[in-house]
Coordinates of C-alpha atoms in Angstrom, one line a residue:
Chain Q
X1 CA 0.0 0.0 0.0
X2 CA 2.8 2.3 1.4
X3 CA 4.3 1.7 -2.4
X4 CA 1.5 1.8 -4.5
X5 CA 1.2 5.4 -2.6
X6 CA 4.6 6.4 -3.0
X7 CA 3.8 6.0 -7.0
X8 CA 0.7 7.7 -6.3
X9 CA 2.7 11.0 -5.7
X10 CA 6.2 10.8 -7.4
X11 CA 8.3 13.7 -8.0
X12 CA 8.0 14.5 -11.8
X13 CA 11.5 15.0 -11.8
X14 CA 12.2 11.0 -11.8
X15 CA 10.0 10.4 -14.5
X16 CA 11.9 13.2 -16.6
X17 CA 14.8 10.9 -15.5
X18 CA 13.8 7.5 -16.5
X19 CA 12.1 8.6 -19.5
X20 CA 15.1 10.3 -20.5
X21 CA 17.2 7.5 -20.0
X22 CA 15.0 5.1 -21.7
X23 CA 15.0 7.3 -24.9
X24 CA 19.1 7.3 -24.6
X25 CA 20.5 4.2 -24.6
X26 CA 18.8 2.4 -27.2
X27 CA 20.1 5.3 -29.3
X28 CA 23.8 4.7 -28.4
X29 CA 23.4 0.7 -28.5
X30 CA 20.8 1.2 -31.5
X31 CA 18.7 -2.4 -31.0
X32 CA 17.3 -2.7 -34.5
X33 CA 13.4 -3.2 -34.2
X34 CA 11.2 -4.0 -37.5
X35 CA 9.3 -1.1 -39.0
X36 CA 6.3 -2.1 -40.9
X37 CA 5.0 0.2 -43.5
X38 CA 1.8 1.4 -43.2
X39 CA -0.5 1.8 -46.1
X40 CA -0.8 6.0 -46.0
X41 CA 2.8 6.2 -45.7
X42 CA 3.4 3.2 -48.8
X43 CA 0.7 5.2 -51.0
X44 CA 2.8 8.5 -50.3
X45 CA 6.0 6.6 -51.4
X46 CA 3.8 5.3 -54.8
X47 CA 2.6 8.8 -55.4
X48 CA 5.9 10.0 -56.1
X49 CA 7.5 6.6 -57.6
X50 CA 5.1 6.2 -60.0
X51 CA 5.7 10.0 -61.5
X52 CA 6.5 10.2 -64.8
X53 CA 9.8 10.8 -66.1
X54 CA 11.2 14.6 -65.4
X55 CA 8.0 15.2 -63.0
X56 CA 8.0 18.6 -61.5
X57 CA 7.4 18.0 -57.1
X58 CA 6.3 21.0 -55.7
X59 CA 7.7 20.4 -51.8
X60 CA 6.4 23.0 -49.3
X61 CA 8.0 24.0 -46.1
X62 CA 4.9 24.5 -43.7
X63 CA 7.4 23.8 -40.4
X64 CA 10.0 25.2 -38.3
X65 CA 12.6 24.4 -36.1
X66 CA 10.3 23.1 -33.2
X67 CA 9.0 20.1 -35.6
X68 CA 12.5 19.7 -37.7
X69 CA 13.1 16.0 -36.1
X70 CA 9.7 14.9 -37.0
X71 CA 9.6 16.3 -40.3
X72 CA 13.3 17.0 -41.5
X73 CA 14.2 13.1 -41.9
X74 CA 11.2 12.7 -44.5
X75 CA 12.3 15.6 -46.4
X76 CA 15.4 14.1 -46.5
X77 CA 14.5 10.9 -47.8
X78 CA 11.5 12.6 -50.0
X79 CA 14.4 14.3 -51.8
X80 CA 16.8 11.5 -51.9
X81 CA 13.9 9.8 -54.0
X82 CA 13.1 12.7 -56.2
X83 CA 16.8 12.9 -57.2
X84 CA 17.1 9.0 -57.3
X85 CA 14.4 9.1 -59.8
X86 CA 15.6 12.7 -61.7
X87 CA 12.4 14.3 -60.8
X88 CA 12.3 17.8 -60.1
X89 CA 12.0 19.6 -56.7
X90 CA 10.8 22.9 -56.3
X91 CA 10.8 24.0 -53.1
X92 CA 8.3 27.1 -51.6
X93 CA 7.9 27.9 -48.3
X94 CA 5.0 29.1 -46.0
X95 CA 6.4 29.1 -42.6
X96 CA 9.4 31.2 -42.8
X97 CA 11.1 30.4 -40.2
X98 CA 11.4 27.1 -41.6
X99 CA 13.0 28.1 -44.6
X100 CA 16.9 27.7 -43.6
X101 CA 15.5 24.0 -42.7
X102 CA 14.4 23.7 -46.3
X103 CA 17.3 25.0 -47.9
X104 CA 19.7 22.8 -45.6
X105 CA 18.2 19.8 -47.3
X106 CA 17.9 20.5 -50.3
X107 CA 21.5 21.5 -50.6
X108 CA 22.9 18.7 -49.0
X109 CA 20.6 16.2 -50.6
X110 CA 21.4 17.8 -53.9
X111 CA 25.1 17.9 -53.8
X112 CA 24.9 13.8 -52.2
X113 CA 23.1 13.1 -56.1
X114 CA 25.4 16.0 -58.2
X115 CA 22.0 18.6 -59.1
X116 CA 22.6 21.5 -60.5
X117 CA 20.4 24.3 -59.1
X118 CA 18.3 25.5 -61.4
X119 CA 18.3 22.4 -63.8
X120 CA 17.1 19.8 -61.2
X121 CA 15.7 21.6 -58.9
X122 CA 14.7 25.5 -57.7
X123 CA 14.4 26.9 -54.4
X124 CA 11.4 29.6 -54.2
X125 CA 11.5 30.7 -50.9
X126 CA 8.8 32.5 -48.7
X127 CA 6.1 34.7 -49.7
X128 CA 3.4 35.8 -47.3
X129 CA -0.6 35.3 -47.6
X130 CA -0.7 31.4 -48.3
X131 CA -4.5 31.3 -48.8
X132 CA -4.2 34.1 -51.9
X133 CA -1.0 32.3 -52.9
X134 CA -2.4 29.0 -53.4
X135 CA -4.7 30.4 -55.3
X136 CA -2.6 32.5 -57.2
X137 CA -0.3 29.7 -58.2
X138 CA -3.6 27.7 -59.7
X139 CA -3.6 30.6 -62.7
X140 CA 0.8 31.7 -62.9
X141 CA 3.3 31.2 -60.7
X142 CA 5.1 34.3 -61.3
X143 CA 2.3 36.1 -60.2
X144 CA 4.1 35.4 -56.6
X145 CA 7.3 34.0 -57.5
X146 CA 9.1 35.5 -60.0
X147 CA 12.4 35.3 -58.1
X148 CA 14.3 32.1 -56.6
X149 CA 15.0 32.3 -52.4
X150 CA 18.2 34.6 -53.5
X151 CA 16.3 37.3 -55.3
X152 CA 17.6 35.8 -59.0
X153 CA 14.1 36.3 -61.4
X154 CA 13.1 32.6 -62.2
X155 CA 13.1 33.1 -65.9
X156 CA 16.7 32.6 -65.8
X157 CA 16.6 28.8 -64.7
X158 CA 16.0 26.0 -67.0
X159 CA 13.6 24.1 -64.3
X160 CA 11.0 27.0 -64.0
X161 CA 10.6 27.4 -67.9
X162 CA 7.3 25.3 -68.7
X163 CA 6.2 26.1 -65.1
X164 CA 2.8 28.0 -64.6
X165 CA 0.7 26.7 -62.9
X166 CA -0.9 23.6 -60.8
X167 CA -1.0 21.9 -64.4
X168 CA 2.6 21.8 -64.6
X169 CA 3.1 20.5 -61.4
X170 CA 2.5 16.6 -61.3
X171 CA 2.3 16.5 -57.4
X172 CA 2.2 18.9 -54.5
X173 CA 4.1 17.5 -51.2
X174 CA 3.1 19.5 -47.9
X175 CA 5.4 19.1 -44.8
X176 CA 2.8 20.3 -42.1
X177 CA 3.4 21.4 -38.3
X178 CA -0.1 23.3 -38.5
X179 CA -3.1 23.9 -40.6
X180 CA -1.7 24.7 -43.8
X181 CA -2.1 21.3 -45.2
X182 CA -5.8 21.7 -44.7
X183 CA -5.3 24.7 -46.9
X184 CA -3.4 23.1 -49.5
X185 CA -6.3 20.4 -50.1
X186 CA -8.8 22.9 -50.0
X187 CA -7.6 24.9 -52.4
X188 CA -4.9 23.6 -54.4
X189 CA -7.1 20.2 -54.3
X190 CA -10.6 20.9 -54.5
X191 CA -10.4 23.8 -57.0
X192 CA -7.1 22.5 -58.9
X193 CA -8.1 18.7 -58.8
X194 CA -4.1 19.1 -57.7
X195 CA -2.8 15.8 -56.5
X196 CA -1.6 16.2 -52.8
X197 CA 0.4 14.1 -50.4
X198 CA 0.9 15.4 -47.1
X199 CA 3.5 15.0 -44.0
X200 CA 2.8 16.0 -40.6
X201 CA 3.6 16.3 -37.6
X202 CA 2.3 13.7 -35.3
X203 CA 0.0 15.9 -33.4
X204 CA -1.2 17.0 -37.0
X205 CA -1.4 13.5 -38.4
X206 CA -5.1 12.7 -36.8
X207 CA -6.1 15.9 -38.5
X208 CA -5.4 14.8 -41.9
X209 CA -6.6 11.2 -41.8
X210 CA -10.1 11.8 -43.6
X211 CA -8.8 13.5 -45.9
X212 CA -6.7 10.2 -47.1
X213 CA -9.8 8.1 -46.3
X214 CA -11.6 10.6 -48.6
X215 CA -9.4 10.1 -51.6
X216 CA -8.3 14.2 -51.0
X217 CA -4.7 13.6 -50.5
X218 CA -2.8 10.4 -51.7
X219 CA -0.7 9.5 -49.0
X220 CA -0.2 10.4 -45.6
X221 CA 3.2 10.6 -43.7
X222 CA 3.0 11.1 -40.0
X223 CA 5.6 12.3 -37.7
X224 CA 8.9 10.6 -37.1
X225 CA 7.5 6.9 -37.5
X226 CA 6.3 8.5 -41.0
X227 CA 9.3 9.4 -42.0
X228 CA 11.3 6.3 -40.7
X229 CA 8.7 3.9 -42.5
X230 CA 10.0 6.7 -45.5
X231 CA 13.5 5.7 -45.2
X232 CA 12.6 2.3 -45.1
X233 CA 11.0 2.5 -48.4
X234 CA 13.7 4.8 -50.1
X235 CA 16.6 2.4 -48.6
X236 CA 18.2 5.0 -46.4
X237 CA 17.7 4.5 -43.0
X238 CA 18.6 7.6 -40.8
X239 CA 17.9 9.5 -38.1
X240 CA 14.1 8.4 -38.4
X241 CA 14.8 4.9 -38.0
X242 CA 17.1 5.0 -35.8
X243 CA 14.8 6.7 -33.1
X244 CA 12.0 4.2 -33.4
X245 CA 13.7 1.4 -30.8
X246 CA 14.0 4.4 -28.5
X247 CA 10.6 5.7 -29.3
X248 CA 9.3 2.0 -28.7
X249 CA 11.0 2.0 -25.2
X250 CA 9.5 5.2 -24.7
X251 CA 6.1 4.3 -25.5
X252 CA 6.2 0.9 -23.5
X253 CA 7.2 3.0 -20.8
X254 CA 4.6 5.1 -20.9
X255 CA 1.9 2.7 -20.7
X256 CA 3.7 1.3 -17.5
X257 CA 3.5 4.7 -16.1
X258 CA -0.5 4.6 -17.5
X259 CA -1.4 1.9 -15.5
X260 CA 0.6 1.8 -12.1
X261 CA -1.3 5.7 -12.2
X262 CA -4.4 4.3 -12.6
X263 CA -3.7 1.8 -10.3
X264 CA -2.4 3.9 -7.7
X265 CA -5.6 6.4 -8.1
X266 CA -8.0 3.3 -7.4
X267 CA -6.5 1.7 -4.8
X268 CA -5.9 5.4 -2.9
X269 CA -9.8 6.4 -3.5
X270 CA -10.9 2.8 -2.6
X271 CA -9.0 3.3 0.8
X272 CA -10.4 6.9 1.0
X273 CA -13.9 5.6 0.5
X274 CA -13.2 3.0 3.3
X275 CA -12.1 5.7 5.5
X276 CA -15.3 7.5 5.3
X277 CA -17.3 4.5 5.7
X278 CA -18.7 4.0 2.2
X279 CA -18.7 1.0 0.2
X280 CA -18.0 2.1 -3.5
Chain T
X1 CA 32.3 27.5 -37.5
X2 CA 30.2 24.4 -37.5
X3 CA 31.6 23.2 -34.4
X4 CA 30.7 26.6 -32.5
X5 CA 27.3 26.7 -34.0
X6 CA 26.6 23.2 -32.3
X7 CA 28.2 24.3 -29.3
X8 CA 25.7 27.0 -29.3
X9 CA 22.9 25.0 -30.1
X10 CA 23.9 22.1 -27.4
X11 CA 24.2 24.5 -24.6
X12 CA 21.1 26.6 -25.3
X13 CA 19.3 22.9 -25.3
X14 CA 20.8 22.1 -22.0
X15 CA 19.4 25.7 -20.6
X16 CA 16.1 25.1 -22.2
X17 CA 15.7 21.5 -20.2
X18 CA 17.5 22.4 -17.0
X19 CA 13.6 23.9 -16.6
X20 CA 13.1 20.5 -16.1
X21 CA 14.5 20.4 -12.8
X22 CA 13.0 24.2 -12.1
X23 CA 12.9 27.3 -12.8
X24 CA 16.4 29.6 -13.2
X25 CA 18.6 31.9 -14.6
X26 CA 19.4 29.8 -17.7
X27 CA 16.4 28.7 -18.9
X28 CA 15.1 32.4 -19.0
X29 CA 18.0 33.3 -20.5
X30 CA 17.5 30.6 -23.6
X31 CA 14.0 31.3 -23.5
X32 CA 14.5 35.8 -24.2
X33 CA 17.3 34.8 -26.4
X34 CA 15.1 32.5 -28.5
X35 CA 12.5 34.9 -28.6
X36 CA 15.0 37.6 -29.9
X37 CA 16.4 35.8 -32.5
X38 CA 13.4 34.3 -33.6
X39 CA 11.5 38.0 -33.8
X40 CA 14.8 39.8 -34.9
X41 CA 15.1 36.8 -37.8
X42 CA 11.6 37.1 -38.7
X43 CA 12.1 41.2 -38.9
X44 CA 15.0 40.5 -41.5
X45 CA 13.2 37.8 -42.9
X46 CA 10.5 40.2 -43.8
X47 CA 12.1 42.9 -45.3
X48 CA 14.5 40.9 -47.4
X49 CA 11.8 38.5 -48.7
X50 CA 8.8 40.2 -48.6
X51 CA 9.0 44.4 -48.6
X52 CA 11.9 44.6 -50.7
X53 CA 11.5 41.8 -53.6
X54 CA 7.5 42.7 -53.5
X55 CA 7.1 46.7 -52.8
X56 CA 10.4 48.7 -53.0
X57 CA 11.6 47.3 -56.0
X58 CA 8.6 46.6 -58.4
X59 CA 7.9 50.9 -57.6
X60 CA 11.7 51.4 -58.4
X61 CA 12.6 49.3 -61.0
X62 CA 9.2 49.0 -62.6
X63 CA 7.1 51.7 -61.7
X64 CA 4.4 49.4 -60.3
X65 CA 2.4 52.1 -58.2
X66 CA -0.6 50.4 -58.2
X67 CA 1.4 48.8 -54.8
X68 CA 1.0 51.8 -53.5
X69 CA -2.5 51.0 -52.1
X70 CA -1.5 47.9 -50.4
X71 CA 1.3 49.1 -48.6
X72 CA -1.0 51.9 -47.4
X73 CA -3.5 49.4 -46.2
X74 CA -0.7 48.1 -44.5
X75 CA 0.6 50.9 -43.2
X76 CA -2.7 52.0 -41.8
X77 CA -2.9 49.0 -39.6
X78 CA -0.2 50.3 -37.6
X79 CA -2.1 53.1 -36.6
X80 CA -3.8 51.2 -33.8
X81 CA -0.4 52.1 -32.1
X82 CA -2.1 56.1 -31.8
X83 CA -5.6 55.7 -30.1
X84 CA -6.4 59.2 -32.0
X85 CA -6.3 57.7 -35.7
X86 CA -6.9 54.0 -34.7
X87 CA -10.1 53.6 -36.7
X88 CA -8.3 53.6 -39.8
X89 CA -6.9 50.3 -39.4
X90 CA -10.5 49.1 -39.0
X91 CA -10.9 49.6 -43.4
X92 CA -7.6 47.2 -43.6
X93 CA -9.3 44.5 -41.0
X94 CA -12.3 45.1 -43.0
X95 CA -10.9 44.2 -46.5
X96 CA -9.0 40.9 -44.1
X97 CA -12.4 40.1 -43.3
X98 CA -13.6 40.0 -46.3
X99 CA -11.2 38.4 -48.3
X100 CA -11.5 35.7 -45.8
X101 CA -14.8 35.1 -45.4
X102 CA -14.9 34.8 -49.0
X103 CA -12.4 32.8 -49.7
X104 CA -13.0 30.6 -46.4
X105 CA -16.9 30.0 -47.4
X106 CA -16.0 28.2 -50.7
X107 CA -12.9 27.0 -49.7
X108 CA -14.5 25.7 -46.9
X109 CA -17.6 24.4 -48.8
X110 CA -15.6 22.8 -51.9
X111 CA -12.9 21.7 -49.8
X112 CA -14.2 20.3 -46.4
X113 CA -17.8 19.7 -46.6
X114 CA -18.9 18.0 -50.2
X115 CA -15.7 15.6 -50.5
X116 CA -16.5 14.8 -46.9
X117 CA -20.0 13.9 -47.7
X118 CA -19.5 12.1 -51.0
X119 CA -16.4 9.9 -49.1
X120 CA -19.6 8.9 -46.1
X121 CA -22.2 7.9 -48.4
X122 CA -20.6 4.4 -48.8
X123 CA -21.7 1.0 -50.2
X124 CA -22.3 -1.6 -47.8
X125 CA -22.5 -4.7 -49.4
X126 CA -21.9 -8.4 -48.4
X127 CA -20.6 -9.4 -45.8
X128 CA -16.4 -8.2 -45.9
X129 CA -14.3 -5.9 -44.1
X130 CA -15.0 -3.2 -46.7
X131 CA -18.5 -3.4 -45.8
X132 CA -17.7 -3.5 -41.9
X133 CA -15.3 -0.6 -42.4
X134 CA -17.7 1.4 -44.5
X135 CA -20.8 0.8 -41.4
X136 CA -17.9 2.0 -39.1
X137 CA -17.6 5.3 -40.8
X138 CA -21.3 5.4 -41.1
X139 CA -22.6 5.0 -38.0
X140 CA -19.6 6.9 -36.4
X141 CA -20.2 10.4 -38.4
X142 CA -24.2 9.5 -37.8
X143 CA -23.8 9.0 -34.1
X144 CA -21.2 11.8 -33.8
X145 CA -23.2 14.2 -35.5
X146 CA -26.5 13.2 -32.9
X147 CA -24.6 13.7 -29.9
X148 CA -24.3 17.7 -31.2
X149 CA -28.1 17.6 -31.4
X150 CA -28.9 19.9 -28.3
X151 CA -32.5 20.8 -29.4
X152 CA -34.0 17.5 -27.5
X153 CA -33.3 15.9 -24.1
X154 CA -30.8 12.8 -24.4
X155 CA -32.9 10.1 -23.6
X156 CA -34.2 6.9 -25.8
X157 CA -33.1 6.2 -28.7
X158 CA -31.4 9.8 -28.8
X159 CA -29.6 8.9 -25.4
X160 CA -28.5 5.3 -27.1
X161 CA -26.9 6.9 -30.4
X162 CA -25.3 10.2 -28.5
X163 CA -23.6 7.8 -26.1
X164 CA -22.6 5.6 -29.2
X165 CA -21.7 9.3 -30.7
X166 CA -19.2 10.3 -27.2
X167 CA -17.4 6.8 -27.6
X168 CA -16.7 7.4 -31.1
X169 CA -15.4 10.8 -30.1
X170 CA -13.7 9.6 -27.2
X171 CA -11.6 7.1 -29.1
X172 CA -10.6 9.9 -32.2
X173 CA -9.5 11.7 -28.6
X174 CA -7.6 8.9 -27.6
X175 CA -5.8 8.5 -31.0
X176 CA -4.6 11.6 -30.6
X177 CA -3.7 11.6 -27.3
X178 CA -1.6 9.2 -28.5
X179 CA 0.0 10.5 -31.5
X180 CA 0.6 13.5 -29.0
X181 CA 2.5 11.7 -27.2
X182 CA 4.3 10.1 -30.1
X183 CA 5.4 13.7 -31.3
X184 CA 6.7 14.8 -27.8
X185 CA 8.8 11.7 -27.5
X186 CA 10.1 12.7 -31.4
X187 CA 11.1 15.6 -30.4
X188 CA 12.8 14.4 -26.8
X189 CA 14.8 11.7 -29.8
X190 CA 15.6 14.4 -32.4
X191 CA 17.3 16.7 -29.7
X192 CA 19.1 13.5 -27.8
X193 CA 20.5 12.6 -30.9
X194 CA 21.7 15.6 -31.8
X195 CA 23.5 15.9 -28.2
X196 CA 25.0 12.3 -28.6
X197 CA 26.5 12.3 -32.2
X198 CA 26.7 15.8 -33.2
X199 CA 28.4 17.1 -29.8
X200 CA 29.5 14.3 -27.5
X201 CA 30.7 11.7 -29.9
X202 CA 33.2 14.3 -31.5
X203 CA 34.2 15.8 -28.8
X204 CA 35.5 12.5 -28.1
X205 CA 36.8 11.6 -31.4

């Protein structure tokens, strides 16, 4: 009893402390623990395998730095696949602090495959007022991004030349930490017919999963088992999969901590009850 | 240069979670300097992406006036800064509101509500787990939708099909608690990892 109260009221700070030891050392010993892929995830990976020859991705960078290790391994391995294949990326961004992120990858993804910037792929940057912009891109591009992230007008890249619209762009791929993806299918999607897969955050993910039972987005990649399933597919495990063993512990752990709670809440109100007299 | 910037980055995550243990000097020192940056980036950001590329050079370069107008709707807002003249910003919120509502009521309407519609009204036909899925959905957006009906008393077969409605609900809660949780324990991984073998393991060799 004296135990089960003890639990009852531990001090936070030791949970911090096991929790934080249970996510470390399975990423130093790194256990290796299978990764099934899940059907959204495997339909995002055949959205962009089964592109056609020199397909044009439109990638955009809805994050920031507060969601980079949940979202920054799919990008990765997203563009590892784009360059594996010769598709090519074009990256926009709507969060703008999440811009350097985007730019990081795509550089060092790009020089890892020898792209040339501005014949395999384009960086567009930021521009404000997403909802407008989406719908701006749906008639010309240019109308909002007639220069690349470093001021340079577009017209002088190869990549952007038969570029206008949402018809010249054979799939849109939103990295999400917030709503935007919502705004992406309900614009770009519904009033474009474009063809949308989307990555989120895992807080996002339960957000988006109509929309991929409703045929609005092809594929769904959520959070850091997302992207790990990701590498999986593209054959280049990372940072992704190498956090799931701990992620597993961590979950595990979590339940423990679920139940021995509960427990510990019913035996002490039980007593309680008993201590007043009742009987419930 | 690297090597300082992960310095940087590995100490200002070691202020951040010494909150952890409690409150001090450190973490409220990460936390202001984080807020600087981040406002003090997004300031640059701004002017280098957005007022230069999009107002000051178009009017130079190109003689674009029509921006003109904009940027005095955007200027305008600001004067909610002097109580005297703050009704102007009120005819830039207005034009906000507007734009929004009207792109939000289609957008809305197009995106959201008809696709989600059409992707409920689902066969059910034979017995297979298509068909058992399909009832799932049914019944779940059905029940779901009854336990928001407030204009009659829970009780019969409106009591039966709200409380079916609140379990529904309270498992979608439930999947998100846990996906919650998944994304907290993703970031705890993303920032170990980058202590362990982007700072500790070289320091080490």
């Amino acid at each position: 009893m004296n135990i089960i109260k003890k639990l009852a009221n531990i001090d936070r700070r030791i949970i911090f402390i096991v929790i934080a030891i249970v996510v470390i050392i399975p990423l130093i010993f790194k256990p290796k623990f299978p990764i099934v892929v899940s059907e959204p995830v495997q339909k995002a990976y055949d959205a962009v395998n089964n592109l056609p020859e020199g397909a044009n991705v439109m990638i955009s960078i809805d994050y920031d730095a507060a969601s980079m290790p949940e979202l920054q391994p799919y990008l990765e391995a997203l563009l590892s696949h784009c360059f594996m294949k010769d598709f090519h990326p074009i990256l926009i961004v709507q969060w703008q602090l999440g811009a350097p992120l985007g730019t990081q990858a795509l550089e060092k993804i790009a020089a890892e495959y020898n792209k040339e910037y501005g014949i395999d792929y384009i960086n567009l940057g930021y521009r404000p007022g997403y909802v407008a912009q989406m719908v701006g891109i749906g008639r010309e591009i240019r109308t909002y991004f007639n220069s690349d992230y470093k001021g340079d007008l577009i017209e002088k890249y190869p990549v952007m030349n038969n570029i206008h619209n949402y018809d010249d762009i054979d799939l849109l791929i939103g990295l999400e930490a917030g709503a935007t993806g919502q705004v992406w299918v309900q614009y770009a999607g519904a009033r474009f017919d474009q063809r949308i897969v989307l990555a989120l955050t895992a807080v996002s993910a339960p957000d988006a999963y109509f929309f991929f039972q409703s045929g609005q987005i092809e594929g769904l990649v959520g959070g850091m088992k997302g992207a790990a399933e990701y590498e999986i597919l593209v054959d280049k495990p990372d940072m992704a999969v190498a956090g799931m063993a701990a992620q597993s512990f961590a979950h595990m752990l979590i339940i423990l901590f679920i139940v021995f709670g509960n427990i510990a809440y019913f035996v002490d109100k039980r007593k309680k009850n008993k201590a007043k007299g009742g009987i419930k | 240069m690297i090597t300082i910037g992960i310095w940087i980055a590995a100490g200002l995550t070691l202020c951040i979670y010494s909150f952890l243990y409690k409150d001090n000097p450190f973490y409220k020192f990460a936390e202001s300097f984080y807020v600087g940056i981040s406002a003090g980036y997004w300031l640059i950001y701004t002017y280098a992406y957005v007022i230069q590329p999009m107002l000051i050079e178009p009017i130079r370069n190109r003689g674009e006036f029509v921006l003109l107008i904009p940027a005095f709707f955007g200027l305008i807002m600001l004067s909610r800064w002097v109580p005297k003249i703050a009704w102007l910003s009120r005819w830039s919120i207005a034009f906000m509101v507007g734009i929004g509502a009207g792109l939000g009521v289609t957008g809305y309407i197009q995106g959201f509500l008809i696709p989600q519609i059409q992707a409920t009204i689902l066969p059910i036909t034979g017995f297979n787990i298509t068909s058992l899925n399909n009832l799932i959905i049914i019944v779940g957006v059905i029940t779901t939708l009854l336990y928001f009906y407030f204009s009659k008393e829970h009780k019969g077969i409106l009591g039966w099909t709200s409380r079916i409605g609140i379990t529904f609900i309270m498992i979608a809660f439930g999947a998100s608690f846990g996906y919650t949780v998944m994304a907290r324990i993703s970031l705890l991984i993303g920032r170990f990892y980058f202590l362990i073998y982007d700072w500790i393991i070289p320091i080490f060799g």
